[in-house]
Structure formats: structure tokens, C-alpha cells
């Protein structure tokens, strides 16, 4: 596990799936804000859940976020689109509604940066988030990310187009922190 003071990142376990599926996928509005693909009804069982434990891949590192005090799953975190040639990737997090507002998101972004830059040797991390996602933007800025762009009306979110913010962080900027 990659641990901070409040949260840790560990491999996804089968017992995490029902909790993450119920609170992050079955909540249509939450899922619509977190994923660019359209929501459709899926069972948490039978290999249909997006949180199902899968084989490791070279282009993604998927974690369950654990709240260290209670030991319970707090959400998911991932580095995806890992490009080993250009040494860059994207990151994303999604916390269960009851776990938000506790400082976990900020720490999870830091932990993902530590993993991406220190463990994987990446040179750049990037994230895209809805422009109204103040918590994610705040967490990213606290880790050193800078806004690199605004994609106007680029996301279809539960019946309306929304703007997205693109933020980036370079390994040398991370090292200076």
C-alpha cells in the first residue's frame, strides 16, 4: 500500500466492488460527472461492474482508496493512459459521497503523483476535470498542477454540456515541492 496520513492506495479487492459500485456507479449523476462514457445499468456482479478486479495492464494502475482510520474503502484512484515511450499519463479519483470533505482527495492526488513520478518514473501527469469541480481543482493545485487549458463545452454531463479544465504537472516541478 502507498500510504499517507489520511488515506492509502492499495490493490482492488473483490469485497471493494459492491461498495464502490453502489456509491460511485449506481449514483447516475456522480458517475456522469466522473466518466465521459454514458451511464447504463450494470450489475455489480458477474464481471459487469467497472470496479471489478481485473488483470493488471501496462497502461493503467487502478487503486482502491482506503481511509486509514477506519480501513474502509473511500473510493477509487487511477493513473491511466500510461505512455511508457513519452513517460506521461492521466490521473483521476472518485470518492464515495460520505468520504468527501475530509481532505482525502488532496492526499490521494499527492499519493498518485508519488506513484507516477517515483515508482513509474513518469515525466508528466495530466488530469481533466469539470470546470465546476472546485474540490478536484483545489486538490490538484495543492499538488502543484497548473491549469493548461479550458475545453469549452467538451463534456456531456447529465443533460448539458460543461467545460473541462486540463491541468498538468511535470516531474521536475514535483521534485521541487
mmCIF file of C-alpha atoms in Angstrom:
data_model
loop_
_atom_site.group_PDB
_atom_site.id
_atom_site.type_symbol
_atom_site.label_atom_id
_atom_site.label_comp_id
_atom_site.label_asym_id
_atom_site.label_seq_id
_atom_site.Cartn_x
_atom_site.Cartn_y
_atom_site.Cartn_z
ATOM 1 C CA UNK A 1 0.000 0.000 0.000
ATOM 2 C CA UNK A 2 1.107 3.554 -0.705
ATOM 3 C CA UNK A 3 0.170 5.422 2.462
ATOM 4 C CA UNK A 4 -0.244 8.998 3.518
ATOM 5 C CA UNK A 5 -1.587 10.338 6.815
ATOM 6 C CA UNK A 6 -5.299 10.059 5.977
ATOM 7 C CA UNK A 7 -5.501 7.700 3.021
ATOM 8 C CA UNK A 8 -3.760 4.848 1.319
ATOM 9 C CA UNK A 9 -3.791 3.379 -2.178
ATOM 10 C CA UNK A 10 -3.969 -0.395 -2.457
ATOM 11 C CA UNK A 11 -4.933 -3.032 -4.979
ATOM 12 C CA UNK A 12 -8.646 -3.501 -5.584
ATOM 13 C CA UNK A 13 -10.125 -6.417 -3.636
ATOM 14 C CA UNK A 14 -13.293 -8.330 -4.560
ATOM 15 C CA UNK A 15 -15.030 -7.056 -1.400
ATOM 16 C CA UNK A 16 -14.495 -3.440 -2.558
ATOM 17 C CA UNK A 17 -16.620 -3.936 -5.677
ATOM 18 C CA UNK A 18 -20.152 -3.858 -4.145
ATOM 19 C CA UNK A 19 -19.358 -0.741 -2.088
ATOM 20 C CA UNK A 20 -17.743 1.195 -4.955
ATOM 21 C CA UNK A 21 -20.384 0.067 -7.436
ATOM 22 C CA UNK A 22 -23.301 1.099 -5.195
ATOM 23 C CA UNK A 23 -21.925 4.514 -4.288
ATOM 24 C CA UNK A 24 -19.936 5.529 -7.361
ATOM 25 C CA UNK A 25 -21.636 3.766 -10.266
ATOM 26 C CA UNK A 26 -25.286 3.345 -9.324
ATOM 27 C CA UNK A 27 -25.467 7.074 -8.484
ATOM 28 C CA UNK A 28 -26.088 8.166 -12.072
ATOM 29 C CA UNK A 29 -25.246 11.851 -11.527
ATOM 30 C CA UNK A 30 -21.977 11.041 -9.746
ATOM 31 C CA UNK A 31 -20.949 8.574 -12.449
ATOM 32 C CA UNK A 32 -21.941 11.001 -15.226
ATOM 33 C CA UNK A 33 -19.627 13.608 -13.721
ATOM 34 C CA UNK A 34 -16.738 11.163 -13.310
ATOM 35 C CA UNK A 35 -16.720 9.345 -16.658
ATOM 36 C CA UNK A 36 -17.028 10.575 -20.220
ATOM 37 C CA UNK A 37 -18.831 7.397 -21.276
ATOM 38 C CA UNK A 38 -22.616 7.307 -20.959
ATOM 39 C CA UNK A 39 -24.070 5.553 -17.926
ATOM 40 C CA UNK A 40 -26.008 2.343 -18.493
ATOM 41 C CA UNK A 41 -27.418 -0.064 -15.917
ATOM 42 C CA UNK A 42 -24.939 -2.742 -14.871
ATOM 43 C CA UNK A 43 -24.892 -5.357 -12.185
ATOM 44 C CA UNK A 44 -22.194 -5.236 -9.522
ATOM 45 C CA UNK A 45 -21.756 -8.982 -10.002
ATOM 46 C CA UNK A 46 -20.898 -11.301 -12.835
ATOM 47 C CA UNK A 47 -17.948 -9.282 -14.113
ATOM 48 C CA UNK A 48 -20.071 -6.355 -15.285
ATOM 49 C CA UNK A 49 -19.031 -3.687 -12.789
ATOM 50 C CA UNK A 50 -16.353 -1.200 -13.884
ATOM 51 C CA UNK A 51 -14.870 -1.738 -10.405
ATOM 52 C CA UNK A 52 -14.434 -5.490 -10.947
ATOM 53 C CA UNK A 53 -10.956 -6.761 -10.162
ATOM 54 C CA UNK A 54 -9.131 -7.312 -13.421
ATOM 55 C CA UNK A 55 -5.721 -8.378 -14.591
ATOM 56 C CA UNK A 56 -3.025 -5.708 -14.339
ATOM 57 C CA UNK A 57 -2.275 -3.811 -17.536
ATOM 58 C CA UNK A 58 0.711 -1.763 -18.670
ATOM 59 C CA UNK A 59 -1.367 1.315 -19.473
ATOM 60 C CA UNK A 60 -3.276 1.703 -16.195
ATOM 61 C CA UNK A 61 -2.752 1.423 -12.453
ATOM 62 C CA UNK A 62 -6.058 1.100 -10.582
ATOM 63 C CA UNK A 63 -6.276 1.529 -6.814
ATOM 64 C CA UNK A 64 -8.869 1.427 -4.090
ATOM 65 C CA UNK A 65 -8.568 4.465 -1.837
ATOM 66 C CA UNK A 66 -8.639 3.399 1.809
ATOM 67 C CA UNK A 67 -9.407 5.733 4.679
ATOM 68 C CA UNK A 68 -6.652 4.756 7.112
ATOM 69 C CA UNK A 69 -8.527 5.470 10.353
ATOM 70 C CA UNK A 70 -11.419 3.112 9.574
ATOM 71 C CA UNK A 71 -9.762 0.877 6.974
ATOM 72 C CA UNK A 72 -12.835 1.137 4.763
ATOM 73 C CA UNK A 73 -12.831 1.806 1.016
ATOM 74 C CA UNK A 74 -13.161 5.545 0.413
ATOM 75 C CA UNK A 75 -13.195 5.478 -3.389
ATOM 76 C CA UNK A 76 -11.086 4.764 -6.415
ATOM 77 C CA UNK A 77 -7.936 6.315 -7.830
ATOM 78 C CA UNK A 78 -6.147 5.557 -11.039
ATOM 79 C CA UNK A 79 -3.375 6.506 -13.362
ATOM 80 C CA UNK A 80 -4.485 5.689 -16.882
ATOM 81 C CA UNK A 81 -3.324 6.163 -20.436
ATOM 82 C CA UNK A 82 0.217 5.420 -19.309
ATOM 83 C CA UNK A 83 2.514 6.120 -22.254
ATOM 84 C CA UNK A 84 5.858 4.482 -21.474
ATOM 85 C CA UNK A 85 7.575 6.000 -24.515
ATOM 86 C CA UNK A 86 6.658 9.617 -23.745
ATOM 87 C CA UNK A 87 6.567 8.906 -19.991
ATOM 88 C CA UNK A 88 3.233 10.582 -19.363
ATOM 89 C CA UNK A 89 -0.186 9.587 -18.031
ATOM 90 C CA UNK A 90 -3.520 10.874 -16.756
ATOM 91 C CA UNK A 91 -4.856 10.603 -13.238
ATOM 92 C CA UNK A 92 -8.305 10.504 -11.751
ATOM 93 C CA UNK A 93 -10.057 9.973 -8.455
ATOM 94 C CA UNK A 94 -13.613 9.418 -7.314
ATOM 95 C CA UNK A 95 -14.524 9.390 -3.637
ATOM 96 C CA UNK A 96 -17.652 7.958 -2.052
ATOM 97 C CA UNK A 97 -20.062 10.786 -1.108
ATOM 98 C CA UNK A 98 -19.699 10.137 2.630
ATOM 99 C CA UNK A 99 -15.895 10.362 2.371
ATOM 100 C CA UNK A 100 -15.764 13.770 0.690
ATOM 101 C CA UNK A 101 -14.782 16.936 2.541
ATOM 102 C CA UNK A 102 -12.241 15.201 4.801
ATOM 103 C CA UNK A 103 -9.030 16.102 2.937
ATOM 104 C CA UNK A 104 -8.734 12.653 1.383
ATOM 105 C CA UNK A 105 -8.884 13.927 -2.200
ATOM 106 C CA UNK A 106 -5.914 16.217 -1.765
ATOM 107 C CA UNK A 107 -3.853 13.449 -0.207
ATOM 108 C CA UNK A 108 -4.882 10.947 -2.891
ATOM 109 C CA UNK A 109 -3.685 13.305 -5.641
ATOM 110 C CA UNK A 110 -0.323 13.564 -3.816
ATOM 111 C CA UNK A 111 -0.133 9.768 -3.486
ATOM 112 C CA UNK A 112 -0.873 9.292 -7.185
ATOM 113 C CA UNK A 113 1.874 11.796 -8.015
ATOM 114 C CA UNK A 114 4.299 9.905 -5.768
ATOM 115 C CA UNK A 115 3.386 6.668 -7.527
ATOM 116 C CA UNK A 116 3.562 8.155 -11.033
ATOM 117 C CA UNK A 117 6.803 10.064 -10.630
ATOM 118 C CA UNK A 118 8.696 7.950 -8.078
ATOM 119 C CA UNK A 119 7.555 4.402 -8.780
ATOM 120 C CA UNK A 120 6.742 4.588 -12.511
ATOM 121 C CA UNK A 121 9.350 7.198 -13.488
ATOM 122 C CA UNK A 122 6.882 9.315 -15.442
ATOM 123 C CA UNK A 123 7.838 12.799 -16.602
ATOM 124 C CA UNK A 124 4.345 14.306 -16.766
ATOM 125 C CA UNK A 125 0.932 13.768 -15.205
ATOM 126 C CA UNK A 126 -2.240 15.336 -16.521
ATOM 127 C CA UNK A 127 -5.827 15.481 -15.398
ATOM 128 C CA UNK A 128 -9.055 16.637 -16.908
ATOM 129 C CA UNK A 129 -11.939 17.656 -14.675
ATOM 130 C CA UNK A 130 -15.181 19.549 -14.999
ATOM 131 C CA UNK A 131 -14.608 23.282 -14.606
ATOM 132 C CA UNK A 132 -17.083 23.385 -11.705
ATOM 133 C CA UNK A 133 -15.259 20.627 -9.768
ATOM 134 C CA UNK A 134 -13.712 23.029 -7.259
ATOM 135 C CA UNK A 135 -12.571 20.230 -4.922
ATOM 136 C CA UNK A 136 -10.529 18.451 -7.612
ATOM 137 C CA UNK A 137 -9.050 21.695 -8.915
ATOM 138 C CA UNK A 138 -8.067 22.674 -5.364
ATOM 139 C CA UNK A 139 -6.521 19.231 -4.713
ATOM 140 C CA UNK A 140 -4.588 19.357 -7.992
ATOM 141 C CA UNK A 141 -3.273 22.873 -7.330
ATOM 142 C CA UNK A 142 -2.150 21.816 -3.846
ATOM 143 C CA UNK A 143 -0.044 19.087 -5.504
ATOM 144 C CA UNK A 144 1.489 21.608 -7.908
ATOM 145 C CA UNK A 145 -0.664 21.120 -11.007
ATOM 146 C CA UNK A 146 -1.206 24.177 -13.182
ATOM 147 C CA UNK A 147 -4.121 24.850 -15.468
ATOM 148 C CA UNK A 148 -3.016 24.410 -19.062
ATOM 149 C CA UNK A 149 -6.301 24.816 -20.837
ATOM 150 C CA UNK A 150 -10.064 25.072 -20.868
ATOM 151 C CA UNK A 151 -12.064 22.824 -23.162
ATOM 152 C CA UNK A 152 -15.279 24.698 -23.717
ATOM 153 C CA UNK A 153 -18.470 22.625 -23.685
ATOM 154 C CA UNK A 154 -16.470 19.433 -24.178
ATOM 155 C CA UNK A 155 -18.294 17.189 -21.715
ATOM 156 C CA UNK A 156 -21.879 15.984 -21.943
ATOM 157 C CA UNK A 157 -22.930 15.644 -18.305
ATOM 158 C CA UNK A 158 -26.409 14.513 -17.383
ATOM 159 C CA UNK A 159 -28.260 16.576 -19.953
ATOM 160 C CA UNK A 160 -25.987 19.567 -20.520
ATOM 161 C CA UNK A 161 -22.615 20.434 -21.966
ATOM 162 C CA UNK A 162 -19.973 21.547 -19.491
ATOM 163 C CA UNK A 163 -16.476 22.966 -19.731
ATOM 164 C CA UNK A 164 -13.457 20.911 -18.732
ATOM 165 C CA UNK A 165 -10.180 22.114 -17.268
ATOM 166 C CA UNK A 166 -6.882 20.494 -18.301
ATOM 167 C CA UNK A 167 -4.136 20.572 -15.671
ATOM 168 C CA UNK A 168 -0.575 19.276 -15.819
ATOM 169 C CA UNK A 169 2.392 18.639 -13.569
ATOM 170 C CA UNK A 170 5.978 17.811 -14.590
ATOM 171 C CA UNK A 171 8.282 15.530 -12.619
ATOM 172 C CA UNK A 172 10.812 18.311 -12.052
ATOM 173 C CA UNK A 173 8.069 20.542 -10.614
ATOM 174 C CA UNK A 174 7.008 17.720 -8.312
ATOM 175 C CA UNK A 175 10.602 17.208 -7.165
ATOM 176 C CA UNK A 176 10.840 20.870 -6.094
ATOM 177 C CA UNK A 177 7.910 20.537 -3.681
#
